[in-house]
Amino acid sequence: MEFRGASAYDNEDFLSNYMKRRGRKNSPNNAIEGPIIYELIGDFRNKSILDLGCGDASFGKDLLSQGAANYTGVEGSEQMIAAAKLNLNSEKGTIYRNNMETYSYPSNHFDIVASRFAIHYISDIRSLFQNVYRALKENGKFVFSVQHPLTTSSFVSKQTGDMRGNWVVDDYFLEGERKEPWIDQIVVKYHRTIEHYFRALTETGFRIDDLREGSPEREHFSNDEEYKRRQRIPVVLIFSCSK
């Protein structure tokens, strides 16, 4: 079966398997992407935060527990929304069942907009970036992660399974829709070059303050084998931008 956007997470088997993978210490989310996201966001205490594609809002729960002023999550999956509402047992947290393309962005409202491994599901990032720019306060920060374009260019190497030891990079400059075999399903994502992200951000008006490709750190992995495997190819691309 083929899924677009957040719809895959409303498939019970897919969601169950995803959450098991997501919870592993060595998952890219926990061992690579997470530490970098927190570093780039910086001091979020007393800040107003918007999280696009928030999933179960465990990120929001953590932010609020550490002093964020308020948290707004936007999520398209009904099952993820249910999990998010359980996680966010706080009057400072709000969850909207919507997708990031159609959410009604308030003007000059947020100090920080974040999005973690979600924007690669979006076909029109220029409109999205314009909405984010409008929603940020002056000097506000936009931090987001996507699958690294080297991994979304081709999914031929995934025929050997998710724990593949080699990666095929092909059709890199042929941007657009890709169909990834993932957790026994087909999930539609959008491949773009790093240059495309850079130009879309700067043409919107953002200043790009930092860019990371997820260089792994040994301290975040439970074993040497997985740490060494993750040194072979970047799996995440993270931008830190300001208005």
PDB file of C-alpha atoms in Angstrom, residues 37-38 42 46 48 55 59 73 77 84 94 102 107 117 122 127 142 172 188 220 225:
ATOM      1  CA  ILE A  37      18.385  19.823  17.034  1.00  0.00           C
ATOM      2  CA  TYR A  38      18.713  20.749  20.716  1.00  0.00           C
ATOM      3  CA  GLY A  42      19.685  26.816  21.885  1.00  0.00           C
ATOM      4  CA  ASN A  46      10.292  31.288  28.039  1.00  0.00           C
ATOM      5  CA  SER A  48       6.894  30.299  22.160  1.00  0.00           C
ATOM      6  CA  GLY A  55       4.118  13.316  15.854  1.00  0.00           C
ATOM      7  CA  PHE A  59       9.537  16.784  21.819  1.00  0.00           C
ATOM      8  CA  GLY A  73       2.106  21.114  17.598  1.00  0.00           C
ATOM      9  CA  SER A  77      -2.178  11.741  11.746  1.00  0.00           C
ATOM     10  CA  ALA A  84       0.331  13.754  21.488  1.00  0.00           C
ATOM     11  CA  THR A  94      -1.812  22.849  22.135  1.00  0.00           C
ATOM     12  CA  THR A 102      -2.943  24.124   5.343  1.00  0.00           C
ATOM     13  CA  SER A 107       1.648  36.430  11.945  1.00  0.00           C
ATOM     14  CA  PHE A 117      12.049  14.666   9.782  1.00  0.00           C
ATOM     15  CA  ILE A 122       5.923  18.222   1.506  1.00  0.00           C
ATOM     16  CA  SER A 127       5.009  28.176   0.227  1.00  0.00           C
ATOM     17  CA  PHE A 142      13.606  28.206  12.211  1.00  0.00           C
ATOM     18  CA  TYR A 172      20.556  13.271  -7.571  1.00  0.00           C
ATOM     19  CA  VAL A 188       5.976   8.916  -0.720  1.00  0.00           C
ATOM     20  CA  HIS A 220      25.290   8.723  21.504  1.00  0.00           C
ATOM     21  CA  GLU A 225      29.337  -1.392  15.069  1.00  0.00           C
TER      22      GLU A 225
END
